[in-house]
mmCIF file of C-alpha atoms in Angstrom:
data_model
loop_
_atom_site.group_PDB
_atom_site.id
_atom_site.type_symbol
_atom_site.label_atom_id
_atom_site.label_comp_id
_atom_site.label_asym_id
_atom_site.label_seq_id
_atom_site.Cartn_x
_atom_site.Cartn_y
_atom_site.Cartn_z
ATOM 1 C CA GLY A 1 -15.796 22.731 2.019
ATOM 2 C CA ASP A 2 -15.390 19.719 -0.179
ATOM 3 C CA SER A 3 -17.441 16.656 0.716
ATOM 4 C CA VAL A 4 -18.483 13.215 -0.497
ATOM 5 C CA THR A 5 -21.883 11.585 -0.025
ATOM 6 C CA GLN A 6 -22.452 7.922 -0.739
ATOM 7 C CA MET A 7 -25.404 5.649 -0.332
ATOM 8 C CA GLU A 8 -26.093 4.164 3.057
ATOM 9 C CA GLY A 9 -25.471 0.503 3.584
ATOM 10 C CA PRO A 10 -25.505 -2.264 4.171
ATOM 11 C CA VAL A 11 -26.200 -3.521 0.691
ATOM 12 C CA THR A 12 -26.918 -7.221 0.354
ATOM 13 C CA LEU A 13 -27.003 -8.893 -3.059
ATOM 14 C CA SER A 14 -27.007 -12.384 -4.439
ATOM 15 C CA GLU A 15 -24.011 -13.649 -6.373
ATOM 16 C CA GLU A 16 -24.025 -12.569 -10.050
ATOM 17 C CA ALA A 17 -26.343 -9.623 -9.350
ATOM 18 C CA PHE A 18 -25.702 -6.154 -10.764
ATOM 19 C CA LEU A 19 -24.177 -3.672 -8.344
ATOM 20 C CA THR A 20 -24.510 0.097 -8.150
ATOM 21 C CA ILE A 21 -23.227 2.167 -5.238
ATOM 22 C CA ASN A 22 -24.093 5.830 -5.627
ATOM 23 C CA CYS A 23 -21.615 8.589 -4.868
ATOM 24 C CA THR A 24 -21.939 12.345 -5.292
ATOM 25 C CA TYR A 25 -19.458 15.028 -4.400
ATOM 26 C CA THR A 26 -19.171 18.725 -3.670
ATOM 27 C CA ALA A 27 -15.966 20.479 -4.602
ATOM 28 C CA THR A 28 -14.915 23.974 -5.539
ATOM 29 C CA GLY A 29 -12.256 22.972 -8.040
ATOM 30 C CA TYR A 30 -11.598 19.967 -10.241
ATOM 31 C CA PRO A 31 -10.943 17.066 -7.899
ATOM 32 C CA SER A 32 -9.691 13.598 -8.613
ATOM 33 C CA LEU A 33 -12.183 10.899 -7.627
ATOM 34 C CA PHE A 34 -11.506 7.490 -6.154
ATOM 35 C CA TRP A 35 -13.114 4.298 -4.986
ATOM 36 C CA TYR A 36 -11.313 2.471 -2.183
ATOM 37 C CA VAL A 37 -12.188 -0.980 -0.839
ATOM 38 C CA GLN A 38 -11.599 -2.300 2.664
ATOM 39 C CA TYR A 39 -11.746 -6.053 3.191
ATOM 40 C CA PRO A 40 -12.332 -7.383 6.722
ATOM 41 C CA GLY A 41 -9.317 -6.852 8.955
ATOM 42 C CA GLU A 42 -7.351 -5.017 6.301
ATOM 43 C CA GLY A 43 -6.463 -1.476 5.345
ATOM 44 C CA LEU A 44 -7.817 0.364 2.341
ATOM 45 C CA GLN A 45 -6.881 -0.519 -1.208
ATOM 46 C CA LEU A 46 -7.343 1.740 -4.183
ATOM 47 C CA LEU A 47 -9.923 0.124 -6.450
ATOM 48 C CA LEU A 48 -10.077 2.699 -9.241
ATOM 49 C CA LYS A 49 -9.710 6.391 -9.914
ATOM 50 C CA ALA A 50 -10.568 9.113 -12.418
ATOM 51 C CA THR A 51 -8.814 12.429 -12.657
ATOM 52 C CA LYS A 52 -10.979 14.490 -15.013
ATOM 53 C CA ALA A 53 -14.512 14.796 -16.303
ATOM 54 C CA ASP A 54 -15.789 11.896 -18.426
ATOM 55 C CA ASP A 55 -12.867 9.678 -17.405
ATOM 56 C CA LYS A 56 -13.853 6.103 -16.636
ATOM 57 C CA GLY A 57 -11.906 4.225 -13.998
ATOM 58 C CA SER A 58 -12.033 0.436 -14.077
ATOM 59 C CA ASN A 59 -10.492 -2.485 -12.217
ATOM 60 C CA LYS A 60 -11.480 -6.084 -11.378
ATOM 61 C CA GLY A 61 -14.788 -5.696 -13.242
ATOM 62 C CA PHE A 62 -15.730 -2.523 -11.360
ATOM 63 C CA GLU A 63 -16.292 0.741 -13.225
ATOM 64 C CA ALA A 64 -17.060 4.343 -12.369
ATOM 65 C CA THR A 65 -17.388 7.394 -14.621
ATOM 66 C CA TYR A 66 -16.531 10.936 -13.524
ATOM 67 C CA ARG A 67 -19.689 12.949 -14.281
ATOM 68 C CA LYS A 68 -19.075 16.649 -13.763
ATOM 69 C CA GLU A 69 -22.575 17.709 -14.796
ATOM 70 C CA THR A 70 -24.182 15.578 -12.076
ATOM 71 C CA THR A 71 -21.158 15.681 -9.703
ATOM 72 C CA SER A 72 -21.314 11.914 -9.424
ATOM 73 C CA PHE A 73 -18.969 8.932 -9.484
ATOM 74 C CA HIS A 74 -21.207 5.865 -9.122
ATOM 75 C CA LEU A 75 -19.546 2.463 -8.733
ATOM 76 C CA GLU A 76 -20.909 -0.394 -10.871
ATOM 77 C CA LYS A 77 -20.182 -4.044 -11.455
ATOM 78 C CA GLY A 78 -22.107 -6.309 -13.780
ATOM 79 C CA SER A 79 -21.866 -9.557 -11.820
ATOM 80 C CA VAL A 80 -20.738 -9.561 -8.199
ATOM 81 C CA GLN A 81 -19.000 -12.426 -6.427
ATOM 82 C CA VAL A 82 -18.893 -13.473 -2.783
ATOM 83 C CA SER A 83 -15.289 -12.267 -2.697
ATOM 84 C CA ASP A 84 -16.499 -8.703 -3.405
ATOM 85 C CA SER A 85 -17.974 -8.511 0.107
ATOM 86 C CA ALA A 86 -16.247 -5.530 1.703
ATOM 87 C CA VAL A 87 -16.717 -1.880 2.603
ATOM 88 C CA TYR A 88 -16.445 0.556 -0.318
ATOM 89 C CA PHE A 89 -15.427 4.182 0.107
ATOM 90 C CA CYS A 90 -15.888 6.943 -2.414
ATOM 91 C CA ALA A 91 -13.308 9.704 -2.025
ATOM 92 C CA LEU A 92 -11.948 12.859 -3.589
ATOM 93 C CA SER A 93 -8.673 14.705 -3.611
ATOM 94 C CA ASP A 94 -8.410 18.382 -4.411
ATOM 95 C CA GLY A 95 -5.099 17.825 -6.139
ATOM 96 C CA SER A 96 -2.935 19.620 -3.608
ATOM 97 C CA SER A 97 -1.554 16.404 -2.119
ATOM 98 C CA ALA A 98 -1.875 12.647 -2.458
ATOM 99 C CA SER A 99 -2.705 12.310 1.227
ATOM 100 C CA LYS A 100 -5.387 14.990 1.770
ATOM 101 C CA ILE A 101 -8.269 12.779 0.760
ATOM 102 C CA ILE A 102 -11.891 13.321 1.770
ATOM 103 C CA PHE A 103 -13.724 10.052 2.197
ATOM 104 C CA GLY A 104 -17.400 9.213 2.088
ATOM 105 C CA SER A 105 -18.921 7.307 4.982
ATOM 106 C CA GLY A 106 -18.497 3.915 3.330
ATOM 107 C CA THR A 107 -20.983 1.339 2.070
ATOM 108 C CA ARG A 108 -20.847 -2.206 3.395
ATOM 109 C CA LEU A 109 -21.545 -4.765 0.680
ATOM 110 C CA SER A 110 -22.456 -8.369 1.455
ATOM 111 C CA ILE A 111 -22.835 -10.938 -1.308
ATOM 112 C CA ARG A 112 -24.879 -14.112 -0.691
ATOM 113 C CA PRO A 113 -23.759 -17.303 -2.452
ATOM 114 C CA LYS B 1 8.330 -5.878 -1.518
ATOM 115 C CA ALA B 2 6.914 -5.597 1.991
ATOM 116 C CA GLY B 3 3.789 -3.498 2.422
ATOM 117 C CA VAL B 4 3.053 -0.806 4.969
ATOM 118 C CA THR B 5 3.489 -2.234 8.450
ATOM 119 C CA GLN B 6 1.708 -0.872 11.487
ATOM 120 C CA THR B 7 2.379 -1.914 15.058
ATOM 121 C CA PRO B 8 0.854 -2.844 17.335
ATOM 122 C CA ARG B 9 -2.257 -4.335 15.775
ATOM 123 C CA TYR B 10 -4.353 -3.789 18.905
ATOM 124 C CA LEU B 11 -4.023 -1.504 21.912
ATOM 125 C CA ILE B 12 -6.099 -1.044 25.028
ATOM 126 C CA LYS B 13 -5.549 2.071 27.121
ATOM 127 C CA THR B 14 -7.416 3.978 29.805
ATOM 128 C CA ARG B 15 -8.520 7.583 29.782
ATOM 129 C CA GLY B 16 -5.757 10.059 30.506
ATOM 130 C CA GLN B 17 -2.953 7.809 29.305
ATOM 131 C CA GLN B 18 -0.893 8.455 26.220
ATOM 132 C CA VAL B 19 -0.163 6.097 23.341
ATOM 133 C CA THR B 20 2.361 5.798 20.519
ATOM 134 C CA LEU B 21 1.612 4.027 17.260
ATOM 135 C CA SER B 22 4.236 3.051 14.715
ATOM 136 C CA CYS B 23 4.217 2.869 10.932
ATOM 137 C CA SER B 24 6.893 1.530 8.599
ATOM 138 C CA PRO B 25 6.271 2.610 4.996
ATOM 139 C CA ILE B 26 7.064 0.679 1.861
ATOM 140 C CA SER B 27 10.776 0.798 1.134
ATOM 141 C CA GLY B 28 11.599 3.917 -0.873
ATOM 142 C CA HIS B 29 8.426 5.762 0.111
ATOM 143 C CA ARG B 30 9.114 9.085 1.785
ATOM 144 C CA SER B 31 5.594 10.325 2.450
ATOM 145 C CA VAL B 32 3.635 8.911 5.368
ATOM 146 C CA SER B 33 0.126 10.002 6.265
ATOM 147 C CA TRP B 34 -2.208 9.054 9.110
ATOM 148 C CA TYR B 35 -5.972 8.652 9.212
ATOM 149 C CA GLN B 36 -8.512 8.011 11.965
ATOM 150 C CA GLN B 37 -11.441 5.705 11.208
ATOM 151 C CA THR B 38 -14.481 5.626 13.495
ATOM 152 C CA PRO B 39 -18.044 4.394 12.921
ATOM 153 C CA GLY B 40 -19.423 7.875 13.628
ATOM 154 C CA GLN B 41 -16.986 10.162 11.818
ATOM 155 C CA GLY B 42 -15.717 7.795 9.165
ATOM 156 C CA LEU B 43 -12.223 8.237 7.779
ATOM 157 C CA GLN B 44 -10.513 11.503 8.603
ATOM 158 C CA PHE B 45 -7.070 12.773 7.629
ATOM 159 C CA LEU B 46 -4.789 13.478 10.592
ATOM 160 C CA PHE B 47 -1.461 14.597 9.121
ATOM 161 C CA GLU B 48 1.239 13.868 6.568
ATOM 162 C CA TYR B 49 4.984 13.727 6.989
ATOM 163 C CA PHE B 50 7.619 14.018 4.286
ATOM 164 C CA SER B 51 11.361 14.103 4.847
ATOM 165 C CA GLU B 52 10.890 14.313 8.627
ATOM 166 C CA THR B 53 8.654 17.402 8.348
ATOM 167 C CA GLN B 54 4.933 17.704 8.828
ATOM 168 C CA ARG B 55 3.641 18.885 5.470
ATOM 169 C CA ASN B 56 -0.128 18.749 5.875
ATOM 170 C CA LYS B 57 -2.448 18.651 8.853
ATOM 171 C CA GLY B 58 -6.115 17.842 9.364
ATOM 172 C CA ASN B 59 -8.495 19.275 11.931
ATOM 173 C CA PHE B 60 -7.503 17.437 15.073
ATOM 174 C CA PRO B 61 -6.538 18.847 18.479
ATOM 175 C CA GLY B 62 -2.929 19.242 19.537
ATOM 176 C CA ARG B 63 -3.147 16.037 21.587
ATOM 177 C CA PHE B 64 -2.545 14.267 18.295
ATOM 178 C CA SER B 65 1.031 14.589 17.122
ATOM 179 C CA GLY B 66 3.486 12.703 15.023
ATOM 180 C CA ARG B 67 7.004 12.533 13.788
ATOM 181 C CA GLN B 68 9.019 10.936 11.052
ATOM 182 C CA PHE B 69 12.512 9.535 11.264
ATOM 183 C CA SER B 70 15.312 9.678 8.725
ATOM 184 C CA ASN B 71 14.419 6.171 7.504
ATOM 185 C CA SER B 72 10.855 7.418 6.796
ATOM 186 C CA ARG B 73 9.325 5.388 9.618
ATOM 187 C CA SER B 74 6.684 7.391 11.418
ATOM 188 C CA GLU B 75 5.140 7.431 14.847
ATOM 189 C CA MET B 76 1.879 8.961 15.965
ATOM 190 C CA ASN B 77 1.274 9.980 19.558
ATOM 191 C CA VAL B 78 -1.985 10.728 21.309
ATOM 192 C CA SER B 79 -1.753 12.272 24.767
ATOM 193 C CA THR B 80 -4.401 12.510 27.472
ATOM 194 C CA LEU B 81 -6.565 9.871 25.831
ATOM 195 C CA GLU B 82 -10.334 10.342 25.697
ATOM 196 C CA LEU B 83 -13.020 7.729 25.142
ATOM 197 C CA GLY B 84 -13.706 9.288 21.744
ATOM 198 C CA ASP B 85 -10.172 8.495 20.609
ATOM 199 C CA SER B 86 -11.150 4.838 20.279
ATOM 200 C CA ALA B 87 -10.686 4.152 16.593
ATOM 201 C CA LEU B 88 -8.811 2.324 13.896
ATOM 202 C CA TYR B 89 -5.731 4.370 13.021
ATOM 203 C CA LEU B 90 -4.501 3.834 9.479
ATOM 204 C CA CYS B 91 -1.171 4.766 8.042
ATOM 205 C CA ALA B 92 -0.500 5.180 4.335
ATOM 206 C CA SER B 93 2.664 5.724 2.370
ATOM 207 C CA SER B 94 3.544 6.979 -1.080
ATOM 208 C CA LEU B 95 6.705 7.848 -2.944
ATOM 209 C CA ALA B 96 6.549 11.611 -2.449
ATOM 210 C CA GLY B 97 2.941 12.427 -1.548
ATOM 211 C CA THR B 98 2.472 14.236 -4.837
ATOM 212 C CA ALA B 99 -1.106 14.690 -6.043
ATOM 213 C CA GLY B 100 -2.120 11.723 -8.159
ATOM 214 C CA GLU B 101 0.258 9.234 -6.520
ATOM 215 C CA LYS B 102 -1.197 5.984 -5.284
ATOM 216 C CA LEU B 103 -1.451 5.586 -1.528
ATOM 217 C CA PHE B 104 -0.662 2.239 0.073
ATOM 218 C CA PHE B 105 -2.416 1.595 3.372
ATOM 219 C CA GLY B 106 -1.428 -0.550 6.315
ATOM 220 C CA SER B 107 -3.878 -2.792 8.161
ATOM 221 C CA GLY B 108 -4.177 -0.304 11.000
ATOM 222 C CA THR B 109 -3.886 -0.173 14.762
ATOM 223 C CA GLN B 110 -7.159 -0.682 16.635
ATOM 224 C CA LEU B 111 -7.081 1.542 19.728
ATOM 225 C CA SER B 112 -9.621 1.043 22.482
ATOM 226 C CA VAL B 113 -9.809 3.609 25.278
ATOM 227 C CA LEU B 114 -11.579 2.428 28.435
#
């Protein structure tokens, strides 16, 4: 079945460092890909999404490009801030429903001032 | 506009008991879905309700059930609780649950089973 694999955490960076969180997927069709973020004590928020190959999703300085040839959707940010500390989830949807989402295991990111 | 509201925020139960969790979606949203989040299994889809009918279901035993009311509010019930049911239960709503729609998540109910 469909699945998502993302890099193990925790990831600890200094403020203004470059961030990459790797994500690869396995899917039989043409899924939509997402990055969700979960701040402490809160639910998930959609950070960005891409619905077809070569699409780039972006939001709040974060970017991710849907790479069909490498089945990847890596999350990047050029200069992280302390406020970016959270857990990040890569996810896919097979397109049958908004709710049937398959999530990766999550990557905890901590940013040092 | 109020967000997705889940109550209670925390619950402590003992094995064998049953529990009911509540979710109020964003006004106008008719699709409500439920997820279980645990450190070991991560985030897993439980089920989705739309117009008072269960439309999609994940791979969970029959002890996990839900319902949706005419005002779109939803409840989730877990019977005969097991230690492994300890988790953060998240609810999400969307306008119609159509593929591509944005999901809005609540802050969750943290269930501890002793």
